[in-house]
Tab-separated table of C-alpha atoms in Angstrom:
chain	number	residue	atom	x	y	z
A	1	UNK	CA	-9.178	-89.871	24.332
A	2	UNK	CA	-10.064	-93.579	23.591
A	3	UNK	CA	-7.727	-96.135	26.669
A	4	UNK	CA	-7.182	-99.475	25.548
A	5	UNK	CA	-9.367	-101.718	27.924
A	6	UNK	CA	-8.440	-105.500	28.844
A	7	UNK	CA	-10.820	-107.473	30.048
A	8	UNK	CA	-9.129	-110.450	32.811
A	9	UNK	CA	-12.294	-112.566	34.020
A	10	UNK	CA	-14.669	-110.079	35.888
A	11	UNK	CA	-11.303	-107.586	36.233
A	12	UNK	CA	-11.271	-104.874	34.311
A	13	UNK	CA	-8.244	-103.393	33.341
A	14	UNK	CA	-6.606	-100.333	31.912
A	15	UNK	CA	-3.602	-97.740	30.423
A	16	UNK	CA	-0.645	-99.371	32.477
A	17	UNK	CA	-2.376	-102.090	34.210
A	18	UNK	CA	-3.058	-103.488	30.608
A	19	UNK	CA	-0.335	-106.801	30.891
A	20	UNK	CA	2.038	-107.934	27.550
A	21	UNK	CA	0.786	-111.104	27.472
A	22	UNK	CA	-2.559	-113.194	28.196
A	23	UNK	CA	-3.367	-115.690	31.358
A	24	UNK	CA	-3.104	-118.337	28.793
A	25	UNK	CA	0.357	-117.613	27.710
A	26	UNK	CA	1.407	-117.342	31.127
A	27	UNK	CA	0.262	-120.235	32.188
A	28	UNK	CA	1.774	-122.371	29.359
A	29	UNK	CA	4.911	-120.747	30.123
A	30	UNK	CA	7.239	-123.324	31.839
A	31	UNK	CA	9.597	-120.592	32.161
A	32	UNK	CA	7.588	-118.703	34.310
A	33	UNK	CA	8.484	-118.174	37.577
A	34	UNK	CA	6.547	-119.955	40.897
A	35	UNK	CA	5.949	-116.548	42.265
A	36	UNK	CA	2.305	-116.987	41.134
A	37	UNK	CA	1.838	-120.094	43.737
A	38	UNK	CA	2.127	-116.996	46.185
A	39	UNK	CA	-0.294	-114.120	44.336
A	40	UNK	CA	-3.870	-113.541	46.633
A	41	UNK	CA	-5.677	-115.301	43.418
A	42	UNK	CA	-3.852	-118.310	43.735
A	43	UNK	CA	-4.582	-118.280	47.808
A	44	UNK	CA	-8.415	-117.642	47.009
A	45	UNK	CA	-8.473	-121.192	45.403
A	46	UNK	CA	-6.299	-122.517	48.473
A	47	UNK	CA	-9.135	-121.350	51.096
A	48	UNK	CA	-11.639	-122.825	48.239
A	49	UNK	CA	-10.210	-126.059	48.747
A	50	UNK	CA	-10.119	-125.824	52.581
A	51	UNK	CA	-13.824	-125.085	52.661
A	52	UNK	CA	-14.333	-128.204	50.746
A	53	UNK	CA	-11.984	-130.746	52.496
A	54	UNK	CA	-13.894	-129.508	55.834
A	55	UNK	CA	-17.383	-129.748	54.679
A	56	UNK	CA	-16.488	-133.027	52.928
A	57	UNK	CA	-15.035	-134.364	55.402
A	58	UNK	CA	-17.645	-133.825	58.449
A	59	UNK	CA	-21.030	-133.161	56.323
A	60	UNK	CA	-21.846	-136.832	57.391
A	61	UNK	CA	-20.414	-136.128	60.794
A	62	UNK	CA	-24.047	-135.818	62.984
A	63	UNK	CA	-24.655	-134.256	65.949
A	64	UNK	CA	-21.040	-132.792	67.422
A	65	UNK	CA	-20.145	-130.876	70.674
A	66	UNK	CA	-17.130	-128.467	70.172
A	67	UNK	CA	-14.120	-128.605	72.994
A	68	UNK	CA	-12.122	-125.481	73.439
A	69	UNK	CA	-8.855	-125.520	75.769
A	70	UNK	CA	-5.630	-124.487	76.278
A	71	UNK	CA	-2.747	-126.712	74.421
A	72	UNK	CA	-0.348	-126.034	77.224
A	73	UNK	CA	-2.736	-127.809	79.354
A	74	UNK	CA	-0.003	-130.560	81.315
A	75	UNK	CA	-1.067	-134.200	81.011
A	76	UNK	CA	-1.060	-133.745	85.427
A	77	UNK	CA	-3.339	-130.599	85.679
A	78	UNK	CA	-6.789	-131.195	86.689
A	79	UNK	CA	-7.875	-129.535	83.815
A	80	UNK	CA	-6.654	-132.009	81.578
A	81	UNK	CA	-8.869	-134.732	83.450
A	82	UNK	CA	-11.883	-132.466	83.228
A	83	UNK	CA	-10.806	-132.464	79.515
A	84	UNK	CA	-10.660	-136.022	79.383
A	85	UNK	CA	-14.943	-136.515	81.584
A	86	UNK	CA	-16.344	-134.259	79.203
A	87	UNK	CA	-15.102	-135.558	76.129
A	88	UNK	CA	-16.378	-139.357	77.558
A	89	UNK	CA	-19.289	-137.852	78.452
A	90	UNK	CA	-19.893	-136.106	75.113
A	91	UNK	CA	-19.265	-139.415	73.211
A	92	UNK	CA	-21.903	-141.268	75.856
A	93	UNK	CA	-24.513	-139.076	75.006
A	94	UNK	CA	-24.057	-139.549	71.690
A	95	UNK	CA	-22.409	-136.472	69.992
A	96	UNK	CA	-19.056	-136.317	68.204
A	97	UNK	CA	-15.912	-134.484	70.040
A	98	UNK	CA	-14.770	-131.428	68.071
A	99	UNK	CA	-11.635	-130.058	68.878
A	100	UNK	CA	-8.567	-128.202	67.656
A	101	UNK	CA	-6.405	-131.777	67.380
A	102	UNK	CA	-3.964	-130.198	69.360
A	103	UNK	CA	-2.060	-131.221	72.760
A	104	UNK	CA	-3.381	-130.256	75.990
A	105	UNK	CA	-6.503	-130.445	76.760
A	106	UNK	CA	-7.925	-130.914	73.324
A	107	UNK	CA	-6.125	-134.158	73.492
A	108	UNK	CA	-7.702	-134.906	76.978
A	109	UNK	CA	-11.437	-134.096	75.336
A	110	UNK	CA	-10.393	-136.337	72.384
A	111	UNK	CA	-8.632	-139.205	74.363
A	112	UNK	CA	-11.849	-139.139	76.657
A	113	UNK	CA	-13.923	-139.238	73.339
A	114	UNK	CA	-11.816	-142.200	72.226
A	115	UNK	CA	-12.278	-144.464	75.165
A	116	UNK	CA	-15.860	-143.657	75.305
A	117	UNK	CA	-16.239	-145.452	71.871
A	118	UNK	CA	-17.148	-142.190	70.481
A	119	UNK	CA	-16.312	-140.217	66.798
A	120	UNK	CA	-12.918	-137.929	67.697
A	121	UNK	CA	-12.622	-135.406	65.711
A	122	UNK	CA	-9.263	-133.066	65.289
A	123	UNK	CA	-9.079	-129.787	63.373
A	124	UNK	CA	-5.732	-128.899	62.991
A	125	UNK	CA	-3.618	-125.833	62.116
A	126	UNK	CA	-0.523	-125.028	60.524
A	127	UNK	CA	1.550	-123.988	63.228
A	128	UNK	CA	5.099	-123.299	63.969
A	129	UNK	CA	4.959	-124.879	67.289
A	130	UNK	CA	2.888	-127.468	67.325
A	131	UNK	CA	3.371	-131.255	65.449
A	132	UNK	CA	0.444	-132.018	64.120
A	133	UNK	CA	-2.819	-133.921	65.281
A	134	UNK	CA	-2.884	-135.816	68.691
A	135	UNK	CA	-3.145	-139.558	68.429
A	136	UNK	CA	-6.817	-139.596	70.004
A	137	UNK	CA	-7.982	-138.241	66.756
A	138	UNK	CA	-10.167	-140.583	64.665
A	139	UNK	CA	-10.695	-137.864	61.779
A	140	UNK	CA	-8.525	-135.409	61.229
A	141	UNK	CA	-8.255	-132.369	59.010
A	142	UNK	CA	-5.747	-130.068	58.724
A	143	UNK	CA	-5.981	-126.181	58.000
A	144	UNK	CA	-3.528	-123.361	56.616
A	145	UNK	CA	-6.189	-120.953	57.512
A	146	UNK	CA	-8.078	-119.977	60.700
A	147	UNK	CA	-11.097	-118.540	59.433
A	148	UNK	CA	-11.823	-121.654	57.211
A	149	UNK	CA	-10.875	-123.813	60.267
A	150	UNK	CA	-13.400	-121.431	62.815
A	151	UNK	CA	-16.092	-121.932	60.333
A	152	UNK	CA	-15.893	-125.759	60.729
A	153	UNK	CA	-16.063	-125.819	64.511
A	154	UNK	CA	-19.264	-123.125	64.724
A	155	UNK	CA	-21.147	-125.184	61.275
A	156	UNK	CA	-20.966	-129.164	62.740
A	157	UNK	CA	-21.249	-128.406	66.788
A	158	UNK	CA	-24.234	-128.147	68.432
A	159	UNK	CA	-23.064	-126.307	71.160
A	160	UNK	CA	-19.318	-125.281	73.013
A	161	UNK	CA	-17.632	-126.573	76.082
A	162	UNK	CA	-14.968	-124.599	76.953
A	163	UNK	CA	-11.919	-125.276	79.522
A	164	UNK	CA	-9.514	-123.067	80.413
A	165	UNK	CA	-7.533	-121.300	77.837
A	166	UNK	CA	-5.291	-118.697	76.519
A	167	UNK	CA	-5.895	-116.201	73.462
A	168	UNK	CA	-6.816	-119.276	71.194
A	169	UNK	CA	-9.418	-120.481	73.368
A	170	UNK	CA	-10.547	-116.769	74.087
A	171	UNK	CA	-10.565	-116.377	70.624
A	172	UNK	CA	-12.791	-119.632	69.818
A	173	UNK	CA	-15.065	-118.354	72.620
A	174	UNK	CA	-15.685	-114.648	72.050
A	175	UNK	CA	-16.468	-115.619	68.318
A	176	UNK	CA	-19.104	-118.078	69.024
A	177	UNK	CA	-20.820	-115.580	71.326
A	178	UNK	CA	-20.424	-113.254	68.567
A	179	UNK	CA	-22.485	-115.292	66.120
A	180	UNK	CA	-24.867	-115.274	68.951
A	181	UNK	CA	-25.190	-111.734	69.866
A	182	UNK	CA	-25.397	-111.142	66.123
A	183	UNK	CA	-27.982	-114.190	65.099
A	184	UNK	CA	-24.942	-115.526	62.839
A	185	UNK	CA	-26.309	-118.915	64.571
A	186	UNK	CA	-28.829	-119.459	66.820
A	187	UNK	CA	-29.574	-121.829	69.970
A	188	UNK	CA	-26.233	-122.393	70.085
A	189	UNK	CA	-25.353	-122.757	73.946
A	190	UNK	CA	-21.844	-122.531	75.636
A	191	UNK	CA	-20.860	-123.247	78.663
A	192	UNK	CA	-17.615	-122.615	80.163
A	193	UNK	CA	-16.058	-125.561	82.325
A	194	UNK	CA	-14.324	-124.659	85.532
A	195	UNK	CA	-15.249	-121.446	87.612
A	196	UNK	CA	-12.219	-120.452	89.481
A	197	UNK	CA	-10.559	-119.935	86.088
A	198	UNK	CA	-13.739	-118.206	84.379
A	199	UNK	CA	-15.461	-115.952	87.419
A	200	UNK	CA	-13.210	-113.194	87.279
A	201	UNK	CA	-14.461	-112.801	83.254
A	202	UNK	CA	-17.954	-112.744	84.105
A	203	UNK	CA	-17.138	-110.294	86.591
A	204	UNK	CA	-15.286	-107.947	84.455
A	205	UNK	CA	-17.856	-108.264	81.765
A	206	UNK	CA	-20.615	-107.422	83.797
A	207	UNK	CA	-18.787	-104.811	85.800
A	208	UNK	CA	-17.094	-103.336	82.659
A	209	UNK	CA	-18.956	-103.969	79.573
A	210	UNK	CA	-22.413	-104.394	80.653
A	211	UNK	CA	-21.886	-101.239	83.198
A	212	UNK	CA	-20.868	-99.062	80.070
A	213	UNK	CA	-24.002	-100.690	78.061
A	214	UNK	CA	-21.288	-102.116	75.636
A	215	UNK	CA	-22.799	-105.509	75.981
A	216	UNK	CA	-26.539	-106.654	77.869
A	217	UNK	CA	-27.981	-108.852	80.185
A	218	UNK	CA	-28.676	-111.700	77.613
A	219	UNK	CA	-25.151	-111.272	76.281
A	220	UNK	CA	-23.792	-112.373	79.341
A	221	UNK	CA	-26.319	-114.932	80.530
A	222	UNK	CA	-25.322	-117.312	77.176
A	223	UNK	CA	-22.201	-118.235	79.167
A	224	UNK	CA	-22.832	-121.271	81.644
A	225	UNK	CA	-20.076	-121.253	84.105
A	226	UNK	CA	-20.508	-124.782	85.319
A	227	UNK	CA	-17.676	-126.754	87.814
A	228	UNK	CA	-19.095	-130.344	86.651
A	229	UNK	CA	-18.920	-131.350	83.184
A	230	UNK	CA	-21.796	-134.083	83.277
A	231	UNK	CA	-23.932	-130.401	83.733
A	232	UNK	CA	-21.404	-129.178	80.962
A	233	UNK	CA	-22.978	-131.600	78.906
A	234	UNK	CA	-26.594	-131.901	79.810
A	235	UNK	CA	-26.797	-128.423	79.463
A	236	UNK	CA	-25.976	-128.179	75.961
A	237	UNK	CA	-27.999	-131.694	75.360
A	238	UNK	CA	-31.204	-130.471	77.304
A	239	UNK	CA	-31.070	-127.260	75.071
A	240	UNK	CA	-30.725	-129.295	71.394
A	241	UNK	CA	-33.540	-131.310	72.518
A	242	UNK	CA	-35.669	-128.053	73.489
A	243	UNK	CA	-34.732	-126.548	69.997
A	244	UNK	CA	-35.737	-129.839	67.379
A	245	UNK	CA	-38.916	-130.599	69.590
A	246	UNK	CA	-39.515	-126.389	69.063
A	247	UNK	CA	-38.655	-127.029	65.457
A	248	UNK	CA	-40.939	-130.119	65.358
A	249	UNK	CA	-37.607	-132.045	65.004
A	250	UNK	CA	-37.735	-135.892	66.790
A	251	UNK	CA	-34.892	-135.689	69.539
């Protein structure tokens, strides 16, 4: 029994799936409905684009320090100043701020980044409850997807500082560590800003994960609980300038 085969780009198609008409036709067609802006093809070339805004837009960026925090962070909490003496600090030792764009105390790191004289970077996301980028952002870029915007923070940062946070920021974190763990990236420290919030998580992951061998030692020594965010910063500085004189690098 001979099936009529269609051949659509590297698709192969057959019997049923065979369609009336070609992708020509159908794209010629000003009848045709707009359903197509909404078809998973379509969306591929939509996270294509993403990809290349992001690496377009920081490729030139240089050496960057990623800020993680909650966006409910009030402009009163003391977490929102920390926000605000790590991201001057980040900008004084000469790295670029990374950080979601957001309210809170990404706009703390950014504002602190601003005043500092420093690049202030804000990668946004489409959101239902949030209104775009803060106005301490110097470059902006704005994402429909999270996995293209994720990429973006681990590829141009040098290293995490992370405040307090909710899922988001838990999120952000427990990737990056991933990469680690999995040598996705490498030398790639993070340090977590403000140990009354973070203790009790190094205590449940050592006397959870690590006790069931989920996790090991190493795993959870990658995670600098610090209370000061000049050592925030030094730490992630000290280890960059370990790795390029390793590499051979100048500093």
């Amino acid at each position: 029994m001979t099936t009529r085969e269609y051949r659509k780009g590297a698709t192969t198609l057959r019997g049923d799936r065979v369609p009336g008409t070609t992708t020509d036709a159908r794209l010629l067609d000003n009848a045709e409905s707009s359903d197509w802006l909404h078809t998973d093809p379509w969306r591929v070339l939509r996270i294509q684009s993403e990809f290349v805004e992001g690496f377009g837009a920081l490729a030139e960026l240089g050496p960057a320090i990623s800020v993680f925090g909650s966006a409910r962070t009030p402009v009163d909490s003391p977490y929102y100043a920390l926000g605000e003496q790590v991201g001057r600090l980040i900008a004084e030792a000469g790295y670029a701020v990374i950080t979601g764009g957001g309210p809170g105390a990404m706009e703390a790191a950014n504002k602190g980044a601003m005043a500092a004289g420093g690049t202030s970077v804000g990668l946004g996301i489409e959101l239902p409850f949030e209104n775009g980028l803060n106005p301490y952002v110097d470059l902006g870029v704005n994402f429909r997807y999270f996995f293209a915007r994720k990429t973006m923070f681990v590829k141009y940062a040098e290293g995490y500082v992370v405040l307090p946070g909710g899922f988001g920021t838990l999120d952000e974190l427990f990737e990056a560590i991933t990469l680690v763990q999995t040598q996705k990236v490498t030398s790639f420290p993070v340090v977590l800003l403000g140990s009354d919030f973070w203790t009790p998580m190094i205590d449940w992951l050592r006397g959870s994960l690590l006790a069931h061998g989920m996790i090991s030692e190493a795993d959870v020594e990658r995670l600098h609980v610090v209370d000061d965010p000049r050592e925030a910063v030094d730490l992630i500085v000290s280890s960059n300038d370990e790795r390029r004189a390793a590499a051979g690098r100048p500093e």
